[in-house]
Short mmCIF file of C-alpha atoms in Angstrom, two decimals:
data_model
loop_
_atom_site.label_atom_id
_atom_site.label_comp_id
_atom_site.label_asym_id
_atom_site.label_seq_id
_atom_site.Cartn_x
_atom_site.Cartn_y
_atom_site.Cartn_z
CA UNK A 1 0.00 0.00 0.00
CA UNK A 2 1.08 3.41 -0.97
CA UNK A 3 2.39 5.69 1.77
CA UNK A 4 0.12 8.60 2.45
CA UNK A 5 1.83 12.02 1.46
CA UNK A 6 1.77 13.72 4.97
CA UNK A 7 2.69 9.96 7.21
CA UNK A 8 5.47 9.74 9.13
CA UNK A 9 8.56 8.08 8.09
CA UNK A 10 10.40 5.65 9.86
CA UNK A 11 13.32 7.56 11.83
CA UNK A 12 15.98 5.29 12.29
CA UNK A 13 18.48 5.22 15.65
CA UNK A 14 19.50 8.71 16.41
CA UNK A 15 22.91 9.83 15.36
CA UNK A 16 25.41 11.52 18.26
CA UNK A 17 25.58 15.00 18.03
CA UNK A 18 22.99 15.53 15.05
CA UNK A 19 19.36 15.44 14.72
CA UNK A 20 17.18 12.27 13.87
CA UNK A 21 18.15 10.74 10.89
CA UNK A 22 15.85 8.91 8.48
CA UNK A 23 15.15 7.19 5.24
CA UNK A 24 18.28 8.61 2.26
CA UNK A 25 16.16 7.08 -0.55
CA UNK A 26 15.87 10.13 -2.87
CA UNK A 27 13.02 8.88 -4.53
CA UNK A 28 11.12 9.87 -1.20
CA UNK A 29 10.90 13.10 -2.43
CA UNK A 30 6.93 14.40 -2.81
CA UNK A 31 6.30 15.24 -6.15
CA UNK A 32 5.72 18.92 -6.77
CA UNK A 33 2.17 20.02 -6.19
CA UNK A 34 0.11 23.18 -5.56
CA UNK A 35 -0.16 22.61 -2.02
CA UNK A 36 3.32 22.13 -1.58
CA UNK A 37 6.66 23.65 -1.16
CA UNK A 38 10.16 22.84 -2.18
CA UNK A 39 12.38 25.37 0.52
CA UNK A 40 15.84 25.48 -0.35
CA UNK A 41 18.75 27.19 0.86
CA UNK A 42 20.22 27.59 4.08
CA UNK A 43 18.87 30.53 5.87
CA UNK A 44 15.23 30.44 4.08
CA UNK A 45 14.88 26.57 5.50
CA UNK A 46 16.44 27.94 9.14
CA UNK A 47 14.22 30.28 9.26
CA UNK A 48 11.00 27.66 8.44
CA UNK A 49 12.34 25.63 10.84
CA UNK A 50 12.28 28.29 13.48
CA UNK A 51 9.60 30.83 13.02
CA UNK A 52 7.02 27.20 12.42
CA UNK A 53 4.29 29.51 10.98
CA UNK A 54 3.83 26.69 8.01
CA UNK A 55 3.36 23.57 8.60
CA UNK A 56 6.40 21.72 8.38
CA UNK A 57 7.13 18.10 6.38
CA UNK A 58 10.08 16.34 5.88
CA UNK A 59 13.78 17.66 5.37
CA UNK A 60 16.43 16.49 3.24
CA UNK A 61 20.08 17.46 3.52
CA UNK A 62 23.54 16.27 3.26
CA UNK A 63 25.27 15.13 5.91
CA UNK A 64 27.62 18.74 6.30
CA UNK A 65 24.13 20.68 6.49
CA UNK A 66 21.95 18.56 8.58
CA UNK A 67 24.82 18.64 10.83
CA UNK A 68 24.79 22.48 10.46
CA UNK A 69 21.14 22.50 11.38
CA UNK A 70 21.07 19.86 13.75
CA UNK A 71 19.80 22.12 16.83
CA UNK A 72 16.91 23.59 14.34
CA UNK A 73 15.82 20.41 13.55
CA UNK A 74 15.32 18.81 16.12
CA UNK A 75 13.85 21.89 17.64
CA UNK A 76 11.08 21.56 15.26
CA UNK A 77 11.16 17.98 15.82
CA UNK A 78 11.33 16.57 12.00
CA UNK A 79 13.72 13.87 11.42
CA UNK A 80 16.67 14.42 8.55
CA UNK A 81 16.93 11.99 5.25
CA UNK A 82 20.42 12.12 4.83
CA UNK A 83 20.75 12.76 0.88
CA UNK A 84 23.66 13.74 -1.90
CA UNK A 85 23.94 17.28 -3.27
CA UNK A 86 23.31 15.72 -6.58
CA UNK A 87 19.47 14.30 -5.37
CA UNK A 88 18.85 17.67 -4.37
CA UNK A 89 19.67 19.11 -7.87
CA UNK A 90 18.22 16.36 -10.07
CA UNK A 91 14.88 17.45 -7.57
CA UNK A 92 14.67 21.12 -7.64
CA UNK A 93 16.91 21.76 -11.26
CA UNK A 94 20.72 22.65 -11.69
CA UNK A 95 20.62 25.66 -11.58
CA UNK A 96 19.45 25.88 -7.71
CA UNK A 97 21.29 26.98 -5.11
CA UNK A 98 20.27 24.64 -2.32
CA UNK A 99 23.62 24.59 -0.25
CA UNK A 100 22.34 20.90 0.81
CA UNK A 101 19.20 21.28 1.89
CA UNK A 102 15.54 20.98 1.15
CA UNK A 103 12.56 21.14 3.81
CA UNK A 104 9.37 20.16 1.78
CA UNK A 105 6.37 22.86 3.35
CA UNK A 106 3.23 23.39 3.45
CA UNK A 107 2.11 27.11 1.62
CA UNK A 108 0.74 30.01 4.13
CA UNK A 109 -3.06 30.12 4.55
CA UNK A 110 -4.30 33.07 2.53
CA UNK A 111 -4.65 36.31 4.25
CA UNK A 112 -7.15 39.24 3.43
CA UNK A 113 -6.16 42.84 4.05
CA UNK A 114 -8.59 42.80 7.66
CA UNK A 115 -5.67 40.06 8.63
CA UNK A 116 -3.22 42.36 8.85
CA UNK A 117 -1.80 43.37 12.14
CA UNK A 118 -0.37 46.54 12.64
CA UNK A 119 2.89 46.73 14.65
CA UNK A 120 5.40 48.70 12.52
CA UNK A 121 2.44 50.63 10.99
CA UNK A 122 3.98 50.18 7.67
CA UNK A 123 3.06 47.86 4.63
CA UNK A 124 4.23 47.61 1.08
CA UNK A 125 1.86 47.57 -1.98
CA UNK A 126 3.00 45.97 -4.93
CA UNK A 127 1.95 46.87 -8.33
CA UNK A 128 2.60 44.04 -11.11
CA UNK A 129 6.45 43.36 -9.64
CA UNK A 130 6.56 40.02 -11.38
CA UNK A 131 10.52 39.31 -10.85
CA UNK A 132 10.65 36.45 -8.02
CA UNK A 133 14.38 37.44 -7.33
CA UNK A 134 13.32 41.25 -7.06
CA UNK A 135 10.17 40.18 -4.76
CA UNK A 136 12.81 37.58 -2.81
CA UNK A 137 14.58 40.44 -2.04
CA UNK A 138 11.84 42.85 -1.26
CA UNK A 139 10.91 40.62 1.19
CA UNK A 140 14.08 40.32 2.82
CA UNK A 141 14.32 44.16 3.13
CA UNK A 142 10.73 44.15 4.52
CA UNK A 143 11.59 41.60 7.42
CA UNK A 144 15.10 43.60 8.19
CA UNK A 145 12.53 46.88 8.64
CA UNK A 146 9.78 45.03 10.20
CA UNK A 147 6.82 45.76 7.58
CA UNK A 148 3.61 44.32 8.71
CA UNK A 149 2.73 42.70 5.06
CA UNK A 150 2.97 42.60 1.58
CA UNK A 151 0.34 43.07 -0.13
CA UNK A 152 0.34 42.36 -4.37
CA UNK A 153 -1.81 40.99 -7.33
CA UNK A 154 -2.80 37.46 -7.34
CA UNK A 155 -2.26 37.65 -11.41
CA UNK A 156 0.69 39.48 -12.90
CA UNK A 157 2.72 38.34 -9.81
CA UNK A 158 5.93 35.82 -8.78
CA UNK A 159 4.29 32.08 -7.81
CA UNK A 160 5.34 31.19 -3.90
CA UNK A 161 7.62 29.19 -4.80
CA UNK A 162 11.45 27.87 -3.33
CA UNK A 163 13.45 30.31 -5.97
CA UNK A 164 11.24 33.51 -4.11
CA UNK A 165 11.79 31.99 -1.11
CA UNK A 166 15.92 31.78 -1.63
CA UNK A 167 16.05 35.08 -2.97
CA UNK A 168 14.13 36.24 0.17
CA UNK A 169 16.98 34.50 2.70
CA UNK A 170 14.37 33.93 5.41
CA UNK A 171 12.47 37.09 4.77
CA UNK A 172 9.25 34.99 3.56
CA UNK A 173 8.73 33.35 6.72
CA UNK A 174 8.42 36.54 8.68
CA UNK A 175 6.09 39.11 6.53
CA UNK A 176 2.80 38.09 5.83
CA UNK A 177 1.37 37.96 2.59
CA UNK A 178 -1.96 39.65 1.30
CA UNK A 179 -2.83 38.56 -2.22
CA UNK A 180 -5.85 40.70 -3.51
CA UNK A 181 -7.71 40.49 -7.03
CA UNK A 182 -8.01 44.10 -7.30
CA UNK A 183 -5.23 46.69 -6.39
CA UNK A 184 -7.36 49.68 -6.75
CA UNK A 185 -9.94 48.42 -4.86
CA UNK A 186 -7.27 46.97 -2.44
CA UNK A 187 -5.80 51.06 -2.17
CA UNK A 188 -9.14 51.78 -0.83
CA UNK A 189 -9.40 49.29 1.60
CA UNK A 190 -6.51 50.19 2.95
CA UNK A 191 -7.36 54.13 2.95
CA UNK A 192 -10.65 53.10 4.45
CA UNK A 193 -8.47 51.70 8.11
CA UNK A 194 -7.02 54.70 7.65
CA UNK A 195 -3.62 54.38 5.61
CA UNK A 196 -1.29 56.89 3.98
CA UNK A 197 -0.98 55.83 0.06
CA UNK A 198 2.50 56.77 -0.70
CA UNK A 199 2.67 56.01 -4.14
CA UNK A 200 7.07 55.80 -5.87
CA UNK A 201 7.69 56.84 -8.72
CA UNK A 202 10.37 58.80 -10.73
CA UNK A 203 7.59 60.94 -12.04
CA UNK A 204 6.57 62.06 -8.15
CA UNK A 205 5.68 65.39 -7.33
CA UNK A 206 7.65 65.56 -4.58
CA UNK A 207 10.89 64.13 -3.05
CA UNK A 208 10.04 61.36 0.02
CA UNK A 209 12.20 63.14 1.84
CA UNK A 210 9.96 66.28 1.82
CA UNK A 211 6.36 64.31 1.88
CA UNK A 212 4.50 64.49 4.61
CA UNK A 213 4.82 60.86 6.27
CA UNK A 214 2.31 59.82 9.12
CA UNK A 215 1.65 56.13 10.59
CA UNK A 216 -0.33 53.76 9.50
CA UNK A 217 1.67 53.56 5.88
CA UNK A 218 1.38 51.70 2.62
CA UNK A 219 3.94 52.45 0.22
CA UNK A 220 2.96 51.72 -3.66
CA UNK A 221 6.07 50.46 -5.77
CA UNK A 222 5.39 49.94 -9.31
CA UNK A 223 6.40 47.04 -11.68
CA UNK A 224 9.65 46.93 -13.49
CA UNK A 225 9.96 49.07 -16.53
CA UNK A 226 6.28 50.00 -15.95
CA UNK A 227 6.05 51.67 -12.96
CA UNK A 228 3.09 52.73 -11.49
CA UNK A 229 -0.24 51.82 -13.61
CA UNK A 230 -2.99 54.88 -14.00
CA UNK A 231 -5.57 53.12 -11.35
CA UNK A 232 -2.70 52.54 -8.74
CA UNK A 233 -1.89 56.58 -8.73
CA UNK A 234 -5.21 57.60 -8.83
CA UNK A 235 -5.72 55.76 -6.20
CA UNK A 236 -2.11 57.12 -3.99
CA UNK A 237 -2.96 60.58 -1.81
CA UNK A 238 0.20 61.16 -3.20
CA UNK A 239 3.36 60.08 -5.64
CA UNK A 240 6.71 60.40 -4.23
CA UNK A 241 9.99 60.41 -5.94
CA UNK A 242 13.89 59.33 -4.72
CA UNK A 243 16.43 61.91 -6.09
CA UNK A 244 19.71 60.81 -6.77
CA UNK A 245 22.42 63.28 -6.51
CA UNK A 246 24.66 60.51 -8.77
CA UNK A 247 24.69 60.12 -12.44
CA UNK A 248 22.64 57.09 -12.25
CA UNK A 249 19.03 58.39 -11.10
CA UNK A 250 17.03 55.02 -10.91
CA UNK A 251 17.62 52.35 -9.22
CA UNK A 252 16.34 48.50 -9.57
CA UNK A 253 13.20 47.89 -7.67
CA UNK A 254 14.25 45.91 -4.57
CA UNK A 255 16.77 48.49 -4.14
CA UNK A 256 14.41 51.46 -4.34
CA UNK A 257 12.75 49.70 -1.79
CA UNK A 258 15.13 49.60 0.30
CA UNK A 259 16.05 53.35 0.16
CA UNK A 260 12.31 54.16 0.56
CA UNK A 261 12.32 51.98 3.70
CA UNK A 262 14.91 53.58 5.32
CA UNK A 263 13.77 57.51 4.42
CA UNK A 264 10.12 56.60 5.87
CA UNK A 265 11.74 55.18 8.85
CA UNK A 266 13.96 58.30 9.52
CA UNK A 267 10.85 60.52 8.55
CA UNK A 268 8.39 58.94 10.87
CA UNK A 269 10.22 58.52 13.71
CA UNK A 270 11.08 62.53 13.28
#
């Protein structure tokens, strides 16, 4: 009889000094579904296996990086299938960066903008950013500054998946995640619980510096090479620009994001 997807696996002895150690057979691996996910990488697995908001499967690793995660592991009290590095590639594609380890995931339960808890008092709105890596790394700046979501398109936006979740080093586990049909519509929920729409763009009538910044916050960052669609303006109180004093005066998206992070941080707590 076939093995249910979620059932335990046999753990076998434990090891000294490492966590639980379990079946190597590589062909354990779940095949890739819509309800799962593939986390690779060191620090976005670590910080899965710590943070435990999803819930968690079964890990794979070499034996250098289960050994490097043993205290996490256990912790979260899954037990290791020793694998090679090669396994890990033939499963999630050569070109992945999985430093040795895989921890197979449930996704996040979906969120609606009335989930959102306000601690920080800001959130990011994203406008058609459809770059994983760019997204990844949007997230990891929005964990380092303690944004309270993310809120994007369900269409004309990066899948959940493990390359978003490398590129985010960690950052995916700690931001929640608000996907909405309608961004407009979405702009005016938020202005409705009372939200300054900060809309960035090149095109702003005014520096961020100079704007007039007040708590609870949603900055707008438009898509690459687009920018900011007509609807998504419209529906700012106001568009905001970064000026470069340097020869170069725009930056890539995840980077803009981080600039804009750190002048609204300055600016509100001034």
């Amino acid at each position: 009889m076939a093995r249910r997807p979620d059932a335990p696996r046999t753990s076998a002895p434990r090891v000294p000094a490492g966590p639980d150690v379990a079946s190597t057979n590589p062909r354990a691996f779940r095949r890739p579904a819509p309800d799962l996910m593939a986390l690779y990488g060191f620090h976005a697995v670590r910080e899965a296996l710590r943070v435990r908001k999803r819930r968690l499967l079964d890990i794979y690793a070499t034996k250098a990086a289960a050994q490097k995660l043993s205290a996490d592991i256990e912790a979260a009290g899954l037990s290791v299938h020793i694998v090679e590095a090669e396994d890990l590639s033939r499963r999630l594609g050569a070109n992945a960066v999985h430093q040795g380890v895989m921890l197979e995931a449930r996704p996040f339960e979906p969120l609606d903008i009335s989930d959102i808890e306000s601690k920080s008092g800001v959130v990011l709105v994203l406008d058609q950013i459809t770059d994983p890596h760019n997204v990844g790394a949007i997230l990891r700046t929005a964990a380092a500054f303690r944004v309270d979501a993310l809120v994007m398109t369900e269409r004309h936006a990066p899948e959940m998946t493990g390359v978003l979740a490398k590129a985010a080093s960690g950052g995916l586990e700690h931001v929640p995640i608000v996907h909405v049909v309608n961004l407009a519509r979405a702009l005016e929920s938020l202005s409705d619980i009372g939200y300054l729409r900060v809309g960035l763009d090149s095109e702003g009538e005014t520096t961020l510096t100079e704007a007039q910044l007040t708590r609870p916050l949603a900055l707008v960052l438009g898509g690459e090479g687009k920018g900011l669609r007509r609807l998504t303006r419209e529906n700012c109180d106001l568009v905001a620009r970064l000026d470069m004093s340097g020869p170069i005066k725009s930056l890539n998206v995840s980077n803009a994001c981080a600039v804009a992070l750190t002048v609204a941080e300055l600016r509100l707590a001034g």
